[in-house]
Structures are given as C-alpha cells and as structure tokens.
Amino acid sequence: MPAKTNPTTGYDATCLAAADHFIACRGSRPATRIRARFDRIDQAEAFAASFGDIRTMIYAVTAEGRSAHIKNA
C-alpha cells in the first residue's frame, strides 16, 4: 500500500486546515510506541525523517480534539 501523502477526504482536509498541533507516532505496541507532539507539520516531518523510513504516522489534531491521519513520513 503506498504512503498516504495528501488528505484524501473532506474530513482530513478540514482537520489539516484547522490543525492546532500535529502528532507523530511510531510503533504498533503500546510498550514500544513513540509519540511526539509538534506545533507545525514540518517539525513532525523532520522528526519522522530522522528514522529513515516511512513508518511514522503524522496526524493533524484540532483544538477540539478531532484528528485525522495526514501522511506517513
């Protein structure tokens, strides 16, 4: 499955446009999961790039707490 690079639904685009912050998350098991919060998407992308793969999921989170998966980086 190719990496998601752009919002694919209206909901995704709305969350991205209204994003209060971004979450970068790696790992499928809670014990080994890495989760970091960033004010800007470019900061989340830089964090993800430090791992050298495309296994970091980046989410946009609105001030109301709604979130959408925006991309893998």
mmCIF file of N, CA and C in Angstrom:
data_model
loop_
_atom_site.group_PDB
_atom_site.id
_atom_site.type_symbol
_atom_site.label_atom_id
_atom_site.label_comp_id
_atom_site.label_asym_id
_atom_site.label_seq_id
_atom_site.Cartn_x
_atom_site.Cartn_y
_atom_site.Cartn_z
ATOM 1 N N MET A 1 0.848 -1.177 0.000
ATOM 2 C CA MET A 1 0.000 0.000 0.000
ATOM 3 C C MET A 1 0.895 1.243 0.000
ATOM 4 N N PRO A 2 0.690 2.158 -0.949
ATOM 5 C CA PRO A 2 1.527 3.355 -0.994
ATOM 6 C C PRO A 2 1.253 4.278 0.184
ATOM 7 N N ALA A 3 2.259 5.060 0.538
ATOM 8 C CA ALA A 3 2.111 6.001 1.653
ATOM 9 C C ALA A 3 1.097 7.080 1.301
ATOM 10 N N LYS A 4 0.309 7.434 2.270
ATOM 11 C CA LYS A 4 -0.673 8.495 2.106
ATOM 12 C C LYS A 4 0.075 9.824 2.178
ATOM 13 N N THR A 5 -0.062 10.656 1.175
ATOM 14 C CA THR A 5 0.700 11.894 1.161
ATOM 15 C C THR A 5 -0.170 13.143 1.202
ATOM 16 N N ASN A 6 -1.419 13.026 0.859
ATOM 17 C CA ASN A 6 -2.317 14.175 0.873
ATOM 18 C C ASN A 6 -3.629 13.772 1.538
ATOM 19 N N PRO A 7 -4.309 14.756 2.148
ATOM 20 C CA PRO A 7 -5.623 14.426 2.712
ATOM 21 C C PRO A 7 -6.520 13.862 1.620
ATOM 22 N N THR A 8 -7.179 12.758 1.904
ATOM 23 C CA THR A 8 -7.975 12.104 0.875
ATOM 24 C C THR A 8 -9.469 12.338 1.041
ATOM 25 N N THR A 9 -9.873 12.864 2.161
ATOM 26 C CA THR A 9 -11.289 13.139 2.368
ATOM 27 C C THR A 9 -11.471 14.581 2.797
ATOM 28 N N GLY A 10 -12.693 15.042 2.740
ATOM 29 C CA GLY A 10 -13.000 16.385 3.220
ATOM 30 C C GLY A 10 -12.698 16.525 4.702
ATOM 31 N N TYR A 11 -12.954 15.464 5.455
ATOM 32 C CA TYR A 11 -12.668 15.494 6.893
ATOM 33 C C TYR A 11 -11.175 15.682 7.139
ATOM 34 N N ASP A 12 -10.335 14.927 6.394
ATOM 35 C CA ASP A 12 -8.883 15.059 6.527
ATOM 36 C C ASP A 12 -8.443 16.486 6.230
ATOM 37 N N ALA A 13 -8.953 17.039 5.139
ATOM 38 C CA ALA A 13 -8.583 18.398 4.738
ATOM 39 C C ALA A 13 -9.035 19.424 5.768
ATOM 40 N N THR A 14 -10.202 19.222 6.350
ATOM 41 C CA THR A 14 -10.709 20.136 7.371
ATOM 42 C C THR A 14 -9.837 20.084 8.614
ATOM 43 N N CYS A 15 -9.466 18.902 9.049
ATOM 44 C CA CYS A 15 -8.578 18.767 10.213
ATOM 45 C C CYS A 15 -7.232 19.406 9.941
ATOM 46 N N LEU A 16 -6.691 19.207 8.750
ATOM 47 C CA LEU A 16 -5.402 19.790 8.408
ATOM 48 C C LEU A 16 -5.478 21.310 8.408
ATOM 49 N N ALA A 17 -6.539 21.866 7.840
ATOM 50 C CA ALA A 17 -6.693 23.317 7.774
ATOM 51 C C ALA A 17 -6.878 23.939 9.154
ATOM 52 N N ALA A 18 -7.510 23.209 10.057
ATOM 53 C CA ALA A 18 -7.804 23.740 11.392
ATOM 54 C C ALA A 18 -6.860 23.190 12.458
ATOM 55 N N ALA A 19 -5.754 22.607 12.042
ATOM 56 C CA ALA A 19 -4.864 21.924 12.993
ATOM 57 C C ALA A 19 -4.316 22.873 14.056
ATOM 58 N N ASP A 20 -4.423 22.426 15.293
ATOM 59 C CA ASP A 20 -3.830 23.126 16.440
ATOM 60 C C ASP A 20 -2.407 22.629 16.668
ATOM 61 N N HIS A 21 -2.205 21.329 16.422
ATOM 62 C CA HIS A 21 -0.882 20.721 16.549
ATOM 63 C C HIS A 21 -0.860 19.424 15.754
ATOM 64 N N PHE A 22 0.310 18.804 15.712
ATOM 65 C CA PHE A 22 0.494 17.573 14.960
ATOM 66 C C PHE A 22 1.130 16.524 15.865
ATOM 67 N N ILE A 23 0.736 15.280 15.657
ATOM 68 C CA ILE A 23 1.281 14.157 16.412
ATOM 69 C C ILE A 23 2.002 13.237 15.435
ATOM 70 N N ALA A 24 3.224 12.866 15.793
ATOM 71 C CA ALA A 24 3.976 11.862 15.043
ATOM 72 C C ALA A 24 4.023 10.620 15.922
ATOM 73 N N CYS A 25 3.630 9.495 15.366
ATOM 74 C CA CYS A 25 3.507 8.266 16.146
ATOM 75 C C CYS A 25 4.155 7.113 15.393
ATOM 76 N N ARG A 26 4.934 6.307 16.127
ATOM 77 C CA ARG A 26 5.585 5.123 15.579
ATOM 78 C C ARG A 26 5.340 3.953 16.517
ATOM 79 N N GLY A 27 5.213 2.778 15.945
ATOM 80 C CA GLY A 27 5.102 1.567 16.751
ATOM 81 C C GLY A 27 3.676 1.115 16.941
ATOM 82 N N SER A 28 3.470 -0.194 16.854
ATOM 83 C CA SER A 28 2.122 -0.739 16.966
ATOM 84 C C SER A 28 1.794 -1.238 18.367
ATOM 85 N N ARG A 29 2.818 -1.453 19.180
ATOM 86 C CA ARG A 29 2.582 -1.957 20.531
ATOM 87 C C ARG A 29 2.742 -0.821 21.535
ATOM 88 N N PRO A 30 1.825 -0.686 22.466
ATOM 89 C CA PRO A 30 1.916 0.407 23.444
ATOM 90 C C PRO A 30 3.248 0.464 24.195
ATOM 91 N N ALA A 31 3.836 -0.666 24.481
ATOM 92 C CA ALA A 31 5.080 -0.677 25.248
ATOM 93 C C ALA A 31 6.250 -0.079 24.478
ATOM 94 N N THR A 32 6.197 -0.137 23.150
ATOM 95 C CA THR A 32 7.309 0.367 22.340
ATOM 96 C C THR A 32 6.921 1.572 21.490
ATOM 97 N N ARG A 33 5.723 2.091 21.671
ATOM 98 C CA ARG A 33 5.232 3.200 20.852
ATOM 99 C C ARG A 33 5.960 4.492 21.205
ATOM 100 N N ILE A 34 6.305 5.240 20.168
ATOM 101 C CA ILE A 34 6.893 6.567 20.317
ATOM 102 C C ILE A 34 5.865 7.563 19.806
ATOM 103 N N ARG A 35 5.574 8.571 20.623
ATOM 104 C CA ARG A 35 4.574 9.571 20.251
ATOM 105 C C ARG A 35 5.139 10.929 20.614
ATOM 106 N N ALA A 36 5.108 11.871 19.659
ATOM 107 C CA ALA A 36 5.644 13.202 19.915
ATOM 108 C C ALA A 36 4.687 14.253 19.349
ATOM 109 N N ARG A 37 4.596 15.378 20.059
ATOM 110 C CA ARG A 37 3.700 16.467 19.663
ATOM 111 C C ARG A 37 4.528 17.611 19.082
ATOM 112 N N PHE A 38 4.007 18.211 17.998
ATOM 113 C CA PHE A 38 4.690 19.310 17.337
ATOM 114 C C PHE A 38 3.690 20.411 16.993
ATOM 115 N N ASP A 39 4.168 21.642 16.978
ATOM 116 C CA ASP A 39 3.314 22.772 16.627
ATOM 117 C C ASP A 39 3.087 22.883 15.121
ATOM 118 N N ARG A 40 4.063 22.421 14.334
ATOM 119 C CA ARG A 40 3.973 22.547 12.875
ATOM 120 C C ARG A 40 4.232 21.199 12.212
ATOM 121 N N ILE A 41 3.633 21.012 11.039
ATOM 122 C CA ILE A 41 3.782 19.739 10.333
ATOM 123 C C ILE A 41 5.217 19.528 9.878
ATOM 124 N N ASP A 42 5.937 20.587 9.524
ATOM 125 C CA ASP A 42 7.318 20.409 9.089
ATOM 126 C C ASP A 42 8.204 19.890 10.223
ATOM 127 N N GLN A 43 7.876 20.237 11.448
ATOM 128 C CA GLN A 43 8.613 19.712 12.601
ATOM 129 C C GLN A 43 8.352 18.214 12.766
ATOM 130 N N ALA A 44 7.106 17.811 12.581
ATOM 131 C CA ALA A 44 6.752 16.388 12.663
ATOM 132 C C ALA A 44 7.427 15.610 11.541
ATOM 133 N N GLU A 45 7.479 16.192 10.352
ATOM 134 C CA GLU A 45 8.133 15.534 9.221
ATOM 135 C C GLU A 45 9.638 15.389 9.458
ATOM 136 N N ALA A 46 10.255 16.403 10.051
ATOM 137 C CA ALA A 46 11.694 16.321 10.350
ATOM 138 C C ALA A 46 11.965 15.222 11.379
ATOM 139 N N PHE A 47 11.108 15.117 12.381
ATOM 140 C CA PHE A 47 11.225 14.052 13.379
ATOM 141 C C PHE A 47 11.123 12.693 12.689
ATOM 142 N N ALA A 48 10.139 12.540 11.813
ATOM 143 C CA ALA A 48 9.934 11.275 11.110
ATOM 144 C C ALA A 48 11.124 10.946 10.222
ATOM 145 N N ALA A 49 11.698 11.935 9.572
ATOM 146 C CA ALA A 49 12.823 11.714 8.664
ATOM 147 C C ALA A 49 14.049 11.186 9.397
ATOM 148 N N SER A 50 14.141 11.467 10.681
ATOM 149 C CA SER A 50 15.302 11.005 11.446
ATOM 150 C C SER A 50 15.360 9.479 11.561
ATOM 151 N N PHE A 51 14.260 8.803 11.279
ATOM 152 C CA PHE A 51 14.223 7.344 11.352
ATOM 153 C C PHE A 51 14.580 6.680 10.027
ATOM 154 N N GLY A 52 14.536 7.429 8.934
ATOM 155 C CA GLY A 52 14.964 6.911 7.642
ATOM 156 C C GLY A 52 14.030 5.910 6.983
ATOM 157 N N ASP A 53 12.776 5.887 7.380
ATOM 158 C CA ASP A 53 11.796 5.021 6.723
ATOM 159 C C ASP A 53 10.477 5.793 6.635
ATOM 160 N N ILE A 54 9.435 5.164 6.181
ATOM 161 C CA ILE A 54 8.143 5.857 6.095
ATOM 162 C C ILE A 54 7.133 5.207 7.050
ATOM 163 N N ARG A 55 7.596 4.876 8.245
ATOM 164 C CA ARG A 55 6.745 4.171 9.190
ATOM 165 C C ARG A 55 6.225 5.068 10.308
ATOM 166 N N THR A 56 6.441 6.363 10.197
ATOM 167 C CA THR A 56 5.925 7.299 11.196
ATOM 168 C C THR A 56 4.620 7.883 10.663
ATOM 169 N N MET A 57 3.558 7.764 11.431
ATOM 170 C CA MET A 57 2.264 8.312 11.041
ATOM 171 C C MET A 57 2.136 9.720 11.616
ATOM 172 N N ILE A 58 1.697 10.645 10.779
ATOM 173 C CA ILE A 58 1.513 12.021 11.221
ATOM 174 C C ILE A 58 0.028 12.344 11.193
ATOM 175 N N TYR A 59 -0.445 12.851 12.327
ATOM 176 C CA TYR A 59 -1.852 13.209 12.498
ATOM 177 C C TYR A 59 -1.977 14.701 12.725
ATOM 178 N N ALA A 60 -3.007 15.305 12.154
ATOM 179 C CA ALA A 60 -3.366 16.692 12.455
ATOM 180 C C ALA A 60 -4.435 16.633 13.541
ATOM 181 N N VAL A 61 -4.296 17.476 14.564
ATOM 182 C CA VAL A 61 -5.243 17.492 15.676
ATOM 183 C C VAL A 61 -5.775 18.910 15.824
ATOM 184 N N THR A 62 -7.097 19.040 15.861
ATOM 185 C CA THR A 62 -7.708 20.360 16.011
ATOM 186 C C THR A 62 -7.793 20.734 17.491
ATOM 187 N N ALA A 63 -8.108 21.987 17.748
ATOM 188 C CA ALA A 63 -8.256 22.456 19.131
ATOM 189 C C ALA A 63 -9.384 21.721 19.848
ATOM 190 N N GLU A 64 -10.357 21.221 19.100
ATOM 191 C CA GLU A 64 -11.480 20.476 19.682
ATOM 192 C C GLU A 64 -11.137 19.019 19.939
ATOM 193 N N GLY A 65 -9.947 18.593 19.518
ATOM 194 C CA GLY A 65 -9.523 17.219 19.743
ATOM 195 C C GLY A 65 -9.824 16.264 18.602
ATOM 196 N N ARG A 66 -10.349 16.781 17.496
ATOM 197 C CA ARG A 66 -10.565 15.915 16.333
ATOM 198 C C ARG A 66 -9.223 15.659 15.671
ATOM 199 N N SER A 67 -9.039 14.480 15.123
ATOM 200 C CA SER A 67 -7.765 14.175 14.483
ATOM 201 C C SER A 67 -7.971 13.407 13.186
ATOM 202 N N ALA A 68 -6.981 13.527 12.314
ATOM 203 C CA ALA A 68 -7.004 12.808 11.040
ATOM 204 C C ALA A 68 -5.577 12.423 10.684
ATOM 205 N N HIS A 69 -5.418 11.207 10.192
ATOM 206 C CA HIS A 69 -4.123 10.753 9.701
ATOM 207 C C HIS A 69 -3.857 11.493 8.392
ATOM 208 N N ILE A 70 -2.770 12.250 8.353
ATOM 209 C CA ILE A 70 -2.455 13.053 7.192
ATOM 210 C C ILE A 70 -1.468 12.363 6.266
ATOM 211 N N LYS A 71 -0.451 11.752 6.836
ATOM 212 C CA LYS A 71 0.544 11.106 5.989
ATOM 213 C C LYS A 71 1.430 10.180 6.798
ATOM 214 N N ASN A 72 2.139 9.317 6.098
ATOM 215 C CA ASN A 72 3.240 8.560 6.662
ATOM 216 C C ASN A 72 4.512 9.241 6.182
ATOM 217 N N ALA A 73 5.461 9.363 7.065
ATOM 218 C CA ALA A 73 6.708 10.037 6.680
ATOM 219 C C ALA A 73 7.885 9.270 7.236
#
